Amino acid sequence: MPPHTIILDTDPGIDDAMALFLALRSPEITILGLTTVFGNSTVEATTRNALNLLHVAERTDIPVARGAAQPLVLPLGETGEFVHGQDAMGDIGWTDVLAPYLKPVDQPAAQFIAEQVMANPGQITLVAIGPLTNLALALQLEPRIAQAVRSVVIMGGSVVAPGNVSPTAEANIYNDPHAAELVFGAGWALTMVGLDVTTAVRMDEPRFAALRASASPLGRFVGQIAPRYQQFHRERYGYQNGTVDVHDPSAIAYLIDPSLFAGQAWRMVVPVDGPARGTTIADRHGHFLSTPKVNCLVEVDAPRVLDLIQARLSA
Ligand code: RIB
Ligand code: CA
């Protein structure tokens, strides 16, 4: 399998930061650009965080294209500071970019995605770890990206695991269900890294403490931003020992080593309103005939994923 060239569509976010650093530390992955979206905070804040994270990683050569400030159809709902802190980065006090030269490119995210995919047919994997608005806008702008992309990997949704923002919905899908409907219906090679696997990958305080004590600046940064995320998981889910769900890095781990996961392809529908808003309904017994199949990851070797993340972030 040749290395992956990806565009990372992201709403940083503590676990987004972990995912970005994991990708940056992985020779299997080349990042062509970051595209930002509302979600864990406003798009102003997630764009600032994306620029700052690249600064921390000394990779400001990677372009950042600012994306959607709100969902396709619905008004902007509550953003994720209650999980990720006021700065969406663990309350480390980020209120501005860390250097004046840190700026997004002039192109909006959807245009960046469409142009890059069309200029590199069959080459680019889109990895979306926030609401799917930018991918949907890119599809509307240039529908041929559905054939020109190499593959699409999203962190979002669930087949059987309970939701994390409603009884059945995962946050990234719930936050823009109309965008998800377009992305799930596009007919491209789509893999869903959902709550079925990401809530099985649980990182605890000894692993964060090891990152804090590591020689790697990126590992130490992750150790610094983790406590706010650990607090949320303790208060919301009663997790002990500083344990958190590892959502976004699991999507990167899948790209690095798909053998860590097992999946099955099912046709999917995404209701856009009502109590099932944003639920990813997998047709496991063949009742729907028309919607495209999505590769849904349902099993994971969690200890090996955690070992991979820890090894790469401490290196
Ligand atoms: O449901 C988990 C997802 O929502 C992750 O992508 C997290 O960063 C938030 O965006
Ligand atoms: Ca995210």
GROMACS .gro file of C-alpha atoms and ligand atoms in nm:
model
  326
    1MET     CA    1   0.000   0.000   0.000
    2PRO     CA    2   0.163   0.332  -0.102
    3PRO     CA    3   0.171   0.607   0.159
    4HIS     CA    4  -0.145   0.809   0.200
    5THR     CA    5  -0.165   1.169   0.086
    6ILE     CA    6  -0.442   1.325   0.292
    7ILE     CA    7  -0.635   1.642   0.346
    8LEU     CA    8  -0.729   1.650   0.715
    9ASP     CA    9  -1.066   1.819   0.767
   10THR     CA   10  -1.076   1.906   1.135
   11ASP     CA   11  -1.230   2.107   1.421
   12PRO     CA   12  -0.942   2.112   1.673
   13GLY     CA   13  -1.028   2.003   1.951
   14ILE     CA   14  -0.815   1.798   2.190
   15ASP     CA   15  -0.855   1.464   2.012
   16ASP     CA   16  -0.813   1.641   1.677
   17ALA     CA   17  -0.475   1.767   1.802
   18MET     CA   18  -0.379   1.411   1.894
   19ALA     CA   19  -0.488   1.291   1.549
   20LEU     CA   20  -0.293   1.564   1.372
   21PHE     CA   21   0.024   1.493   1.569
   22LEU     CA   22  -0.014   1.119   1.512
   23ALA     CA   23  -0.039   1.181   1.137
   24LEU     CA   24   0.260   1.418   1.143
   25ARG     CA   25   0.466   1.154   1.321
   26SER     CA   26   0.371   0.875   1.079
   27PRO     CA   27   0.579   0.803   0.766
   28GLU     CA   28   0.275   0.631   0.610
   29ILE     CA   29   0.099   0.970   0.581
   30THR     CA   30   0.167   1.296   0.398
   31ILE     CA   31  -0.059   1.588   0.489
   32LEU     CA   32  -0.138   1.808   0.190
   33GLY     CA   33  -0.338   2.056   0.393
   34LEU     CA   34  -0.571   2.112   0.684
   35THR     CA   35  -0.925   2.234   0.630
   36THR     CA   36  -1.114   2.368   0.929
   37VAL     CA   37  -1.476   2.354   1.030
   38PHE     CA   38  -1.697   2.462   1.322
   39GLY     CA   39  -1.765   2.188   1.574
   40ASN     CA   40  -1.556   2.173   1.888
   41SER     CA   41  -1.569   2.555   1.874
   42THR     CA   42  -1.641   2.827   1.619
   43VAL     CA   43  -1.450   2.808   1.293
   44GLU     CA   44  -1.254   3.117   1.402
   45ALA     CA   45  -1.125   2.924   1.704
   46THR     CA   46  -1.071   2.593   1.526
   47THR     CA   47  -0.877   2.771   1.250
   48ARG     CA   48  -0.661   2.949   1.509
   49ASN     CA   49  -0.601   2.614   1.678
   50ALA     CA   50  -0.508   2.444   1.351
   51LEU     CA   51  -0.254   2.717   1.275
   52ASN     CA   52  -0.115   2.706   1.628
   53LEU     CA   53  -0.087   2.326   1.632
   54LEU     CA   54   0.119   2.336   1.312
   55HIS     CA   55   0.336   2.603   1.475
   56VAL     CA   56   0.387   2.381   1.782
   57ALA     CA   57   0.479   2.094   1.548
   58GLU     CA   58   0.711   2.319   1.343
   59ARG     CA   59   0.514   2.230   1.030
   60THR     CA   60   0.383   2.569   0.919
   61ASP     CA   61   0.468   2.464   0.563
   62ILE     CA   62   0.131   2.281   0.563
   63PRO     CA   63  -0.147   2.510   0.437
   64VAL     CA   64  -0.463   2.568   0.638
   65ALA     CA   65  -0.786   2.652   0.453
   66ARG     CA   66  -1.065   2.790   0.664
   67GLY     CA   67  -1.401   2.625   0.611
   68ALA     CA   68  -1.763   2.632   0.715
   69ALA     CA   69  -1.880   2.845   1.005
   70GLN     CA   70  -2.217   2.674   1.027
   71PRO     CA   71  -2.405   2.368   0.902
   72LEU     CA   72  -2.543   2.350   0.546
   73VAL     CA   73  -2.907   2.399   0.643
   74LEU     CA   74  -2.947   2.420   1.021
   75PRO     CA   75  -2.836   2.716   1.235
   76LEU     CA   76  -2.514   2.678   1.433
   77GLY     CA   77  -2.591   2.485   1.751
   78GLU     CA   78  -2.389   2.450   2.070
   79THR     CA   79  -2.018   2.412   1.997
   80GLY     CA   80  -1.791   2.176   2.194
   81GLU     CA   81  -1.619   2.398   2.452
   82PHE     CA   82  -1.801   2.204   2.724
   83VAL     CA   83  -1.585   1.907   2.624
   84HIS     CA   84  -1.261   2.069   2.504
   85GLY     CA   85  -1.239   2.390   2.711
   86GLN     CA   86  -1.297   2.756   2.633
   87ASP     CA   87  -1.017   2.760   2.374
   88ALA     CA   88  -1.116   2.408   2.258
   89MET     CA   89  -0.758   2.314   2.342
   90GLY     CA   90  -0.783   2.211   2.705
   91ASP     CA   91  -0.796   2.565   2.851
   92ILE     CA   92  -0.430   2.641   2.782
   93GLY     CA   93  -0.525   3.002   2.712
   94TRP     CA   94  -0.510   3.020   2.334
   95THR     CA   95  -0.694   3.337   2.236
   96ASP     CA   96  -0.491   3.430   1.928
   97VAL     CA   97  -0.245   3.287   1.680
   98LEU     CA   98   0.099   3.226   1.832
   99ALA     CA   99   0.283   3.425   1.564
  100PRO     CA  100   0.159   3.704   1.335
  101TYR     CA  101   0.256   3.520   1.017
  102LEU     CA  102   0.020   3.230   1.094
  103LYS     CA  103  -0.263   3.278   0.848
  104PRO     CA  104  -0.501   3.058   0.653
  105VAL     CA  105  -0.469   3.050   0.274
  106ASP     CA  106  -0.706   3.271   0.074
  107GLN     CA  107  -0.907   2.978  -0.062
  108PRO     CA  108  -1.211   2.850   0.131
  109ALA     CA  109  -1.185   2.488   0.247
  110ALA     CA  110  -1.437   2.346  -0.002
  111GLN     CA  111  -1.253   2.502  -0.294
  112PHE     CA  112  -0.917   2.381  -0.161
  113ILE     CA  113  -1.053   2.026  -0.134
  114ALA     CA  114  -1.213   2.030  -0.480
  115GLU     CA  115  -0.907   2.176  -0.654
  116GLN     CA  116  -0.658   1.945  -0.486
  117VAL     CA  117  -0.863   1.631  -0.552
  118MET     CA  118  -0.922   1.721  -0.918
  119ALA     CA  119  -0.553   1.807  -0.967
  120ASN     CA  120  -0.444   1.470  -0.821
  121PRO     CA  121  -0.693   1.211  -0.946
  122GLY     CA  122  -0.690   0.883  -0.754
  123GLN     CA  123  -0.429   1.015  -0.512
  124ILE     CA  124  -0.594   1.195  -0.222
  125THR     CA  125  -0.769   1.054   0.083
  126LEU     CA  126  -1.002   1.292   0.263
  127VAL     CA  127  -0.992   1.236   0.637
  128ALA     CA  128  -1.275   1.419   0.812
  129ILE     CA  129  -1.272   1.435   1.192
  130GLY     CA  130  -1.531   1.709   1.242
  131PRO     CA  131  -1.878   1.785   1.101
  132LEU     CA  132  -1.895   1.696   0.731
  133THR     CA  133  -1.992   2.041   0.601
  134ASN     CA  134  -1.672   2.111   0.406
  135LEU     CA  135  -1.686   1.775   0.228
  136ALA     CA  136  -2.050   1.835   0.136
  137LEU     CA  137  -1.973   2.185   0.007
  138ALA     CA  138  -1.683   2.046  -0.198
  139LEU     CA  139  -1.917   1.786  -0.350
  140GLN     CA  140  -2.165   2.059  -0.440
  141LEU     CA  141  -1.888   2.269  -0.593
  142GLU     CA  142  -1.730   1.983  -0.790
  143PRO     CA  143  -1.935   1.659  -0.795
  144ARG     CA  144  -1.657   1.481  -0.991
  145ILE     CA  145  -1.445   1.463  -0.673
  146ALA     CA  146  -1.657   1.157  -0.581
  147GLN     CA  147  -1.480   0.968  -0.862
  148ALA     CA  148  -1.145   1.148  -0.841
  149VAL     CA  149  -1.076   1.093  -0.472
  150ARG     CA  150  -0.878   0.787  -0.359
  151SER     CA  151  -1.091   0.730  -0.050
  152VAL     CA  152  -1.272   0.906   0.232
  153VAL     CA  153  -1.231   0.822   0.601
  154ILE     CA  154  -1.451   0.988   0.859
  155MET     CA  155  -1.458   0.982   1.237
  156GLY     CA  156  -1.828   0.990   1.304
  157GLY     CA  157  -2.144   0.791   1.341
  158SER     CA  158  -2.217   0.457   1.502
  159VAL     CA  159  -2.370   0.125   1.405
  160VAL     CA  160  -2.471  -0.013   1.745
  161ALA     CA  161  -2.286   0.193   2.008
  162PRO     CA  162  -2.497   0.457   2.188
  163GLY     CA  163  -2.474   0.817   2.070
  164ASN     CA  164  -2.266   1.080   2.246
  165VAL     CA  165  -2.491   1.384   2.185
  166SER     CA  166  -2.831   1.214   2.164
  167PRO     CA  167  -2.941   0.861   2.249
  168THR     CA  168  -2.828   0.741   1.906
  169ALA     CA  169  -2.627   1.016   1.731
  170GLU     CA  170  -2.255   1.091   1.729
  171ALA     CA  171  -2.155   1.460   1.747
  172ASN     CA  172  -1.987   1.509   1.407
  173ILE     CA  173  -2.288   1.366   1.222
  174TYR     CA  174  -2.548   1.530   1.449
  175ASN     CA  175  -2.384   1.872   1.407
  176ASP     CA  176  -2.457   1.873   1.033
  177PRO     CA  177  -2.687   1.587   0.935
  178HIS     CA  178  -2.764   1.736   0.591
  179ALA     CA  179  -2.393   1.737   0.509
  180ALA     CA  180  -2.364   1.379   0.634
  181GLU     CA  181  -2.654   1.277   0.412
  182LEU     CA  182  -2.468   1.412   0.107
  183VAL     CA  183  -2.137   1.255   0.209
  184PHE     CA  184  -2.297   0.915   0.278
  185GLY     CA  185  -2.483   0.933  -0.052
  186ALA     CA  186  -2.191   1.035  -0.275
  187GLY     CA  187  -2.092   0.683  -0.376
  188TRP     CA  188  -1.722   0.728  -0.302
  189ALA     CA  189  -1.511   0.475  -0.111
  190LEU     CA  190  -1.616   0.577   0.240
  191THR     CA  191  -1.498   0.426   0.568
  192MET     CA  192  -1.679   0.518   0.889
  193VAL     CA  193  -1.464   0.512   1.202
  194GLY     CA  194  -1.750   0.547   1.446
  195LEU     CA  195  -1.826   0.516   1.815
  196ASP     CA  196  -1.835   0.135   1.786
  197VAL     CA  197  -1.457   0.140   1.771
  198THR     CA  198  -1.356   0.482   1.910
  199THR     CA  199  -1.527   0.424   2.246
  200ALA     CA  200  -1.348   0.089   2.269
  201VAL     CA  201  -1.010   0.264   2.238
  202ARG     CA  202  -0.967   0.417   2.584
  203MET     CA  203  -0.650   0.594   2.689
  204ASP     CA  204  -0.582   0.627   3.060
  205GLU     CA  205  -0.371   0.852   3.282
  206PRO     CA  206  -0.059   0.630   3.292
  207ARG     CA  207  -0.034   0.663   2.913
  208PHE     CA  208  -0.084   1.043   2.931
  209ALA     CA  209   0.171   1.063   3.213
  210ALA     CA  210   0.420   0.876   2.995
  211LEU     CA  211   0.360   1.127   2.715
  212ARG     CA  212   0.411   1.415   2.960
  213ALA     CA  213   0.741   1.261   3.067
  214SER     CA  214   0.857   1.187   2.712
  215ALA     CA  215   1.128   1.368   2.521
  216SER     CA  216   0.883   1.455   2.243
  217PRO     CA  217   0.742   1.811   2.243
  218LEU     CA  218   0.427   1.679   2.074
  219GLY     CA  219   0.382   1.408   2.336
  220ARG     CA  220   0.429   1.664   2.611
  221PHE     CA  221   0.177   1.897   2.447
  222VAL     CA  222  -0.083   1.619   2.436
  223GLY     CA  223  -0.013   1.553   2.805
  224GLN     CA  224  -0.071   1.923   2.873
  225ILE     CA  225  -0.410   1.947   2.697
  226ALA     CA  226  -0.548   1.612   2.819
  227PRO     CA  227  -0.675   1.706   3.171
  228ARG     CA  228  -0.978   1.902   3.045
  229TYR     CA  229  -1.077   1.606   2.826
  230GLN     CA  230  -1.020   1.364   3.116
  231GLN     CA  231  -1.241   1.583   3.338
  232PHE     CA  232  -1.524   1.570   3.083
  233HIS     CA  233  -1.509   1.191   3.057
  234ARG     CA  234  -1.504   1.157   3.437
  235GLU     CA  235  -1.803   1.389   3.485
  236ARG     CA  236  -2.013   1.272   3.189
  237TYR     CA  237  -1.942   0.899   3.180
  238GLY     CA  238  -1.790   0.825   3.521
  239TYR     CA  239  -1.462   0.709   3.363
  240GLN     CA  240  -1.193   0.653   3.625
  241ASN     CA  241  -0.814   0.680   3.617
  242GLY     CA  242  -0.810   0.971   3.367
  243THR     CA  243  -0.952   0.754   3.091
  244VAL     CA  244  -1.084   0.910   2.768
  245ASP     CA  245  -1.230   0.783   2.442
  246VAL     CA  246  -0.982   0.810   2.156
  247HIS     CA  247  -1.204   0.928   1.871
  248ASP     CA  248  -1.011   1.118   1.603
  249PRO     CA  249  -0.671   0.944   1.638
  250SER     CA  250  -0.847   0.614   1.568
  251ALA     CA  251  -0.923   0.735   1.214
  252ILE     CA  252  -0.551   0.803   1.161
  253ALA     CA  253  -0.459   0.467   1.316
  254TYR     CA  254  -0.688   0.300   1.060
  255LEU     CA  255  -0.496   0.466   0.775
  256ILE     CA  256  -0.163   0.366   0.924
  257ASP     CA  257  -0.261   0.004   0.985
  258PRO     CA  258  -0.607  -0.112   0.871
  259SER     CA  259  -0.535  -0.459   1.013
  260LEU     CA  260  -0.600  -0.312   1.359
  261PHE     CA  261  -0.969  -0.290   1.269
  262ALA     CA  262  -1.243  -0.506   1.117
  263GLY     CA  263  -1.541  -0.368   0.930
  264GLN     CA  264  -1.837  -0.456   0.719
  265ALA     CA  265  -2.001  -0.271   0.428
  266TRP     CA  266  -2.363  -0.174   0.477
  267ARG     CA  267  -2.599   0.067   0.308
  268MET     CA  268  -2.665   0.367   0.532
  269VAL     CA  269  -2.923   0.638   0.588
  270VAL     CA  270  -2.891   0.951   0.802
  271PRO     CA  271  -3.214   1.114   0.925
  272VAL     CA  272  -3.178   1.493   0.930
  273ASP     CA  273  -3.438   1.580   1.193
  274GLY     CA  274  -3.655   1.442   1.471
  275PRO     CA  275  -3.532   1.228   1.759
  276ALA     CA  276  -3.310   1.023   1.526
  277ARG     CA  277  -3.136   1.333   1.384
  278GLY     CA  278  -2.780   1.248   1.286
  279THR     CA  279  -2.813   0.877   1.356
  280THR     CA  280  -2.621   0.663   1.108
  281ILE     CA  281  -2.863   0.379   1.041
  282ALA     CA  282  -2.689   0.075   0.895
  283ASP     CA  283  -2.909  -0.155   0.691
  284ARG     CA  284  -2.765  -0.475   0.829
  285HIS     CA  285  -3.038  -0.700   0.684
  286GLY     CA  286  -3.071  -0.556   0.335
  287HIS     CA  287  -3.395  -0.355   0.352
  288PHE     CA  288  -3.275  -0.050   0.153
  289LEU     CA  289  -3.175  -0.092  -0.208
  290SER     CA  290  -3.053   0.247  -0.321
  291THR     CA  291  -2.808   0.413  -0.080
  292PRO     CA  292  -2.436   0.340  -0.129
  293LYS     CA  293  -2.250   0.096   0.092
  294VAL     CA  294  -2.021   0.235   0.360
  295ASN     CA  295  -1.734   0.040   0.517
  296CYS     CA  296  -1.828   0.055   0.886
  297LEU     CA  297  -1.555  -0.035   1.132
  298VAL     CA  298  -1.702  -0.243   1.414
  299GLU     CA  299  -1.408  -0.421   1.578
  300VAL     CA  300  -1.073  -0.292   1.695
  301ASP     CA  301  -0.759  -0.423   1.860
  302ALA     CA  302  -0.760  -0.142   2.116
  303PRO     CA  303  -0.433  -0.222   2.298
  304ARG     CA  304  -0.241  -0.220   1.969
  305VAL     CA  305  -0.402   0.111   1.863
  306LEU     CA  306  -0.305   0.264   2.199
  307ASP     CA  307   0.049   0.130   2.172
  308LEU     CA  308   0.077   0.275   1.821
  309ILE     CA  309  -0.045   0.618   1.932
  310GLN     CA  310   0.183   0.624   2.233
  311ALA     CA  311   0.488   0.509   2.043
  312ARG     CA  312   0.441   0.765   1.765
  313LEU     CA  313   0.361   1.058   1.998
  314SER     CA  314   0.657   0.989   2.226
  315ALA     CA  315   0.909   0.941   1.947
  316RIB     O1  316  -1.786   1.247   1.866
  316RIB     C1  317  -1.648   1.268   1.867
  316RIB     C2  318  -1.609   1.374   1.768
  316RIB     O2  319  -1.669   1.498   1.805
  316RIB     C3  320  -1.461   1.401   1.761
  316RIB     O3  321  -1.428   1.433   1.628
  316RIB     C4  322  -1.443   1.520   1.850
  316RIB     O4  323  -1.327   1.594   1.820
  316RIB     C5  324  -1.569   1.596   1.824
  316RIB     O5  325  -1.554   1.673   1.708
  317CA      CA  326  -1.295   1.636   1.587
   0.00000   0.00000   0.00000
